[in-house]
Amino acid sequence: MAVEACGMCSREVPFDETVHVLVHTHGESGVIDRYVCRTCYESELEPLFE
């Protein structure tokens, strides 16, 4: 089973338990492309888009 390190908490989780996050910053950072664990997504990112 493939694992991925969460882009927020660095915990290694099974790939199928991650969320792919793309953020276009319109700045020098350009596009931020990360996989985050579902826990971080649900607690930190999902509320921003409700």
PDB file of N, CA and C in Angstrom:
ATOM      1  N   MET A   1       0.838  -1.173   0.000  1.00  0.00           N
ATOM      2  CA  MET A   1       0.000   0.000   0.000  1.00  0.00           C
ATOM      3  C   MET A   1       0.891   1.248   0.000  1.00  0.00           C
ATOM      4  N   ALA A   2       0.565   2.185  -0.869  1.00  0.00           N
ATOM      5  CA  ALA A   2       1.337   3.423  -0.970  1.00  0.00           C
ATOM      6  C   ALA A   2       0.987   4.353   0.192  1.00  0.00           C
ATOM      7  N   VAL A   3       1.990   5.053   0.691  1.00  0.00           N
ATOM      8  CA  VAL A   3       1.771   6.039   1.745  1.00  0.00           C
ATOM      9  C   VAL A   3       2.233   7.401   1.266  1.00  0.00           C
ATOM     10  N   GLU A   4       1.700   8.423   1.889  1.00  0.00           N
ATOM     11  CA  GLU A   4       2.035   9.804   1.541  1.00  0.00           C
ATOM     12  C   GLU A   4       2.191  10.582   2.830  1.00  0.00           C
ATOM     13  N   ALA A   5       3.172  11.473   2.881  1.00  0.00           N
ATOM     14  CA  ALA A   5       3.343  12.344   4.046  1.00  0.00           C
ATOM     15  C   ALA A   5       2.389  13.527   3.916  1.00  0.00           C
ATOM     16  N   CYS A   6       1.643  13.801   4.973  1.00  0.00           N
ATOM     17  CA  CYS A   6       0.709  14.921   4.979  1.00  0.00           C
ATOM     18  C   CYS A   6       1.492  16.226   4.828  1.00  0.00           C
ATOM     19  N   GLY A   7       1.008  17.094   3.948  1.00  0.00           N
ATOM     20  CA  GLY A   7       1.643  18.389   3.718  1.00  0.00           C
ATOM     21  C   GLY A   7       1.462  19.377   4.851  1.00  0.00           C
ATOM     22  N   MET A   8       0.673  19.005   5.864  1.00  0.00           N
ATOM     23  CA  MET A   8       0.469  19.905   6.994  1.00  0.00           C
ATOM     24  C   MET A   8       1.110  19.369   8.269  1.00  0.00           C
ATOM     25  N   CYS A   9       0.811  18.110   8.628  1.00  0.00           N
ATOM     26  CA  CYS A   9       1.309  17.569   9.903  1.00  0.00           C
ATOM     27  C   CYS A   9       2.478  16.596   9.721  1.00  0.00           C
ATOM     28  N   SER A  10       2.807  16.270   8.483  1.00  0.00           N
ATOM     29  CA  SER A  10       3.915  15.367   8.119  1.00  0.00           C
ATOM     30  C   SER A  10       3.693  13.907   8.497  1.00  0.00           C
ATOM     31  N   ARG A  11       2.516  13.573   9.027  1.00  0.00           N
ATOM     32  CA  ARG A  11       2.220  12.181   9.371  1.00  0.00           C
ATOM     33  C   ARG A  11       2.074  11.382   8.087  1.00  0.00           C
ATOM     34  N   GLU A  12       2.617  10.163   8.058  1.00  0.00           N
ATOM     35  CA  GLU A  12       2.479   9.292   6.894  1.00  0.00           C
ATOM     36  C   GLU A  12       1.167   8.530   6.987  1.00  0.00           C
ATOM     37  N   VAL A  13       0.349   8.644   5.943  1.00  0.00           N
ATOM     38  CA  VAL A  13      -0.960   8.002   5.906  1.00  0.00           C
ATOM     39  C   VAL A  13      -1.105   7.256   4.584  1.00  0.00           C
ATOM     40  N   PRO A  14      -1.985   6.251   4.530  1.00  0.00           N
ATOM     41  CA  PRO A  14      -2.245   5.576   3.261  1.00  0.00           C
ATOM     42  C   PRO A  14      -2.720   6.605   2.223  1.00  0.00           C
ATOM     43  N   PHE A  15      -2.259   6.446   0.999  1.00  0.00           N
ATOM     44  CA  PHE A  15      -2.576   7.402  -0.061  1.00  0.00           C
ATOM     45  C   PHE A  15      -4.081   7.595  -0.224  1.00  0.00           C
ATOM     46  N   ASP A  16      -4.862   6.531  -0.072  1.00  0.00           N
ATOM     47  CA  ASP A  16      -6.311   6.663  -0.264  1.00  0.00           C
ATOM     48  C   ASP A  16      -7.001   7.388   0.885  1.00  0.00           C
ATOM     49  N   GLU A  17      -6.256   7.814   1.897  1.00  0.00           N
ATOM     50  CA  GLU A  17      -6.801   8.614   2.993  1.00  0.00           C
ATOM     51  C   GLU A  17      -6.308  10.060   2.934  1.00  0.00           C
ATOM     52  N   THR A  18      -5.850  10.479   1.757  1.00  0.00           N
ATOM     53  CA  THR A  18      -5.368  11.845   1.582  1.00  0.00           C
ATOM     54  C   THR A  18      -6.339  12.643   0.720  1.00  0.00           C
ATOM     55  N   VAL A  19      -6.181  13.953   0.778  1.00  0.00           N
ATOM     56  CA  VAL A  19      -6.930  14.879  -0.062  1.00  0.00           C
ATOM     57  C   VAL A  19      -5.894  15.676  -0.850  1.00  0.00           C
ATOM     58  N   HIS A  20      -6.089  15.773  -2.158  1.00  0.00           N
ATOM     59  CA  HIS A  20      -5.179  16.529  -3.011  1.00  0.00           C
ATOM     60  C   HIS A  20      -5.602  17.988  -2.973  1.00  0.00           C
ATOM     61  N   VAL A  21      -4.685  18.871  -2.579  1.00  0.00           N
ATOM     62  CA  VAL A  21      -4.984  20.284  -2.430  1.00  0.00           C
ATOM     63  C   VAL A  21      -4.096  21.091  -3.377  1.00  0.00           C
ATOM     64  N   LEU A  22      -4.721  21.910  -4.204  1.00  0.00           N
ATOM     65  CA  LEU A  22      -4.015  22.846  -5.082  1.00  0.00           C
ATOM     66  C   LEU A  22      -4.455  24.254  -4.728  1.00  0.00           C
ATOM     67  N   VAL A  23      -3.491  25.129  -4.492  1.00  0.00           N
ATOM     68  CA  VAL A  23      -3.804  26.520  -4.178  1.00  0.00           C
ATOM     69  C   VAL A  23      -2.989  27.398  -5.120  1.00  0.00           C
ATOM     70  N   HIS A  24      -3.683  28.237  -5.875  1.00  0.00           N
ATOM     71  CA  HIS A  24      -2.992  29.183  -6.752  1.00  0.00           C
ATOM     72  C   HIS A  24      -2.871  30.490  -5.994  1.00  0.00           C
ATOM     73  N   THR A  25      -1.642  30.899  -5.677  1.00  0.00           N
ATOM     74  CA  THR A  25      -1.424  32.040  -4.799  1.00  0.00           C
ATOM     75  C   THR A  25      -1.411  33.395  -5.513  1.00  0.00           C
ATOM     76  N   HIS A  26      -1.299  33.400  -6.818  1.00  0.00           N
ATOM     77  CA  HIS A  26      -1.164  34.651  -7.576  1.00  0.00           C
ATOM     78  C   HIS A  26       0.019  35.470  -7.060  1.00  0.00           C
ATOM     79  N   GLY A  27       1.034  34.799  -6.585  1.00  0.00           N
ATOM     80  CA  GLY A  27       2.231  35.472  -6.082  1.00  0.00           C
ATOM     81  C   GLY A  27       3.462  34.679  -6.446  1.00  0.00           C
ATOM     82  N   GLU A  28       4.558  34.997  -5.809  1.00  0.00           N
ATOM     83  CA  GLU A  28       5.824  34.335  -6.095  1.00  0.00           C
ATOM     84  C   GLU A  28       5.796  32.845  -5.793  1.00  0.00           C
ATOM     85  N   SER A  29       4.951  32.424  -4.856  1.00  0.00           N
ATOM     86  CA  SER A  29       4.853  31.000  -4.517  1.00  0.00           C
ATOM     87  C   SER A  29       4.223  30.188  -5.634  1.00  0.00           C
ATOM     88  N   GLY A  30       3.476  30.862  -6.501  1.00  0.00           N
ATOM     89  CA  GLY A  30       2.837  30.161  -7.605  1.00  0.00           C
ATOM     90  C   GLY A  30       1.756  29.221  -7.119  1.00  0.00           C
ATOM     91  N   VAL A  31       1.808  27.982  -7.592  1.00  0.00           N
ATOM     92  CA  VAL A  31       0.820  26.983  -7.213  1.00  0.00           C
ATOM     93  C   VAL A  31       1.397  26.088  -6.122  1.00  0.00           C
ATOM     94  N   ILE A  32       0.646  25.936  -5.037  1.00  0.00           N
ATOM     95  CA  ILE A  32       1.026  25.020  -3.961  1.00  0.00           C
ATOM     96  C   ILE A  32       0.260  23.730  -4.203  1.00  0.00           C
ATOM     97  N   ASP A  33       0.981  22.633  -4.337  1.00  0.00           N
ATOM     98  CA  ASP A  33       0.410  21.331  -4.685  1.00  0.00           C
ATOM     99  C   ASP A  33       0.803  20.348  -3.591  1.00  0.00           C
ATOM    100  N   ARG A  34      -0.164  19.967  -2.747  1.00  0.00           N
ATOM    101  CA  ARG A  34       0.122  19.092  -1.610  1.00  0.00           C
ATOM    102  C   ARG A  34      -0.950  18.032  -1.449  1.00  0.00           C
ATOM    103  N   TYR A  35      -0.577  16.975  -0.775  1.00  0.00           N
ATOM    104  CA  TYR A  35      -1.525  15.979  -0.286  1.00  0.00           C
ATOM    105  C   TYR A  35      -1.582  16.149   1.216  1.00  0.00           C
ATOM    106  N   VAL A  36      -2.786  16.207   1.761  1.00  0.00           N
ATOM    107  CA  VAL A  36      -2.947  16.339   3.204  1.00  0.00           C
ATOM    108  C   VAL A  36      -3.817  15.199   3.709  1.00  0.00           C
ATOM    109  N   CYS A  37      -3.604  14.802   4.954  1.00  0.00           N
ATOM    110  CA  CYS A  37      -4.423  13.734   5.522  1.00  0.00           C
ATOM    111  C   CYS A  37      -5.846  14.258   5.719  1.00  0.00           C
ATOM    112  N   ARG A  38      -6.780  13.359   5.727  1.00  0.00           N
ATOM    113  CA  ARG A  38      -8.196  13.727   5.854  1.00  0.00           C
ATOM    114  C   ARG A  38      -8.447  14.481   7.167  1.00  0.00           C
ATOM    115  N   THR A  39      -7.739  14.121   8.239  1.00  0.00           N
ATOM    116  CA  THR A  39      -7.914  14.798   9.530  1.00  0.00           C
ATOM    117  C   THR A  39      -7.552  16.273   9.427  1.00  0.00           C
ATOM    118  N   CYS A  40      -6.399  16.572   8.835  1.00  0.00           N
ATOM    119  CA  CYS A  40      -5.988  17.972   8.668  1.00  0.00           C
ATOM    120  C   CYS A  40      -6.944  18.706   7.730  1.00  0.00           C
ATOM    121  N   TYR A  41      -7.323  18.051   6.657  1.00  0.00           N
ATOM    122  CA  TYR A  41      -8.247  18.681   5.721  1.00  0.00           C
ATOM    123  C   TYR A  41      -9.551  19.049   6.413  1.00  0.00           C
ATOM    124  N   GLU A  42     -10.146  18.093   7.121  1.00  0.00           N
ATOM    125  CA  GLU A  42     -11.444  18.336   7.751  1.00  0.00           C
ATOM    126  C   GLU A  42     -11.382  19.376   8.860  1.00  0.00           C
ATOM    127  N   SER A  43     -10.269  19.433   9.596  1.00  0.00           N
ATOM    128  CA  SER A  43     -10.188  20.384  10.710  1.00  0.00           C
ATOM    129  C   SER A  43      -9.667  21.758  10.294  1.00  0.00           C
ATOM    130  N   GLU A  44      -8.797  21.823   9.309  1.00  0.00           N
ATOM    131  CA  GLU A  44      -8.141  23.090   8.971  1.00  0.00           C
ATOM    132  C   GLU A  44      -8.615  23.718   7.658  1.00  0.00           C
ATOM    133  N   LEU A  45      -8.827  22.913   6.627  1.00  0.00           N
ATOM    134  CA  LEU A  45      -9.118  23.479   5.312  1.00  0.00           C
ATOM    135  C   LEU A  45     -10.602  23.481   4.937  1.00  0.00           C
ATOM    136  N   GLU A  46     -11.282  22.405   5.202  1.00  0.00           N
ATOM    137  CA  GLU A  46     -12.690  22.303   4.818  1.00  0.00           C
ATOM    138  C   GLU A  46     -13.534  23.466   5.361  1.00  0.00           C
ATOM    139  N   PRO A  47     -13.330  23.884   6.631  1.00  0.00           N
ATOM    140  CA  PRO A  47     -14.138  25.011   7.148  1.00  0.00           C
ATOM    141  C   PRO A  47     -13.970  26.311   6.344  1.00  0.00           C
ATOM    142  N   LEU A  48     -12.849  26.475   5.664  1.00  0.00           N
ATOM    143  CA  LEU A  48     -12.624  27.678   4.879  1.00  0.00           C
ATOM    144  C   LEU A  48     -13.548  27.764   3.671  1.00  0.00           C
ATOM    145  N   PHE A  49     -14.095  26.637   3.233  1.00  0.00           N
ATOM    146  CA  PHE A  49     -14.890  26.591   2.013  1.00  0.00           C
ATOM    147  C   PHE A  49     -16.351  26.249   2.250  1.00  0.00           C
ATOM    148  N   GLU A  50     -16.775  26.262   3.495  1.00  0.00           N
ATOM    149  CA  GLU A  50     -18.186  25.962   3.802  1.00  0.00           C
ATOM    150  C   GLU A  50     -19.042  27.201   3.624  1.00  0.00           C
TER     151      GLU A  50
END
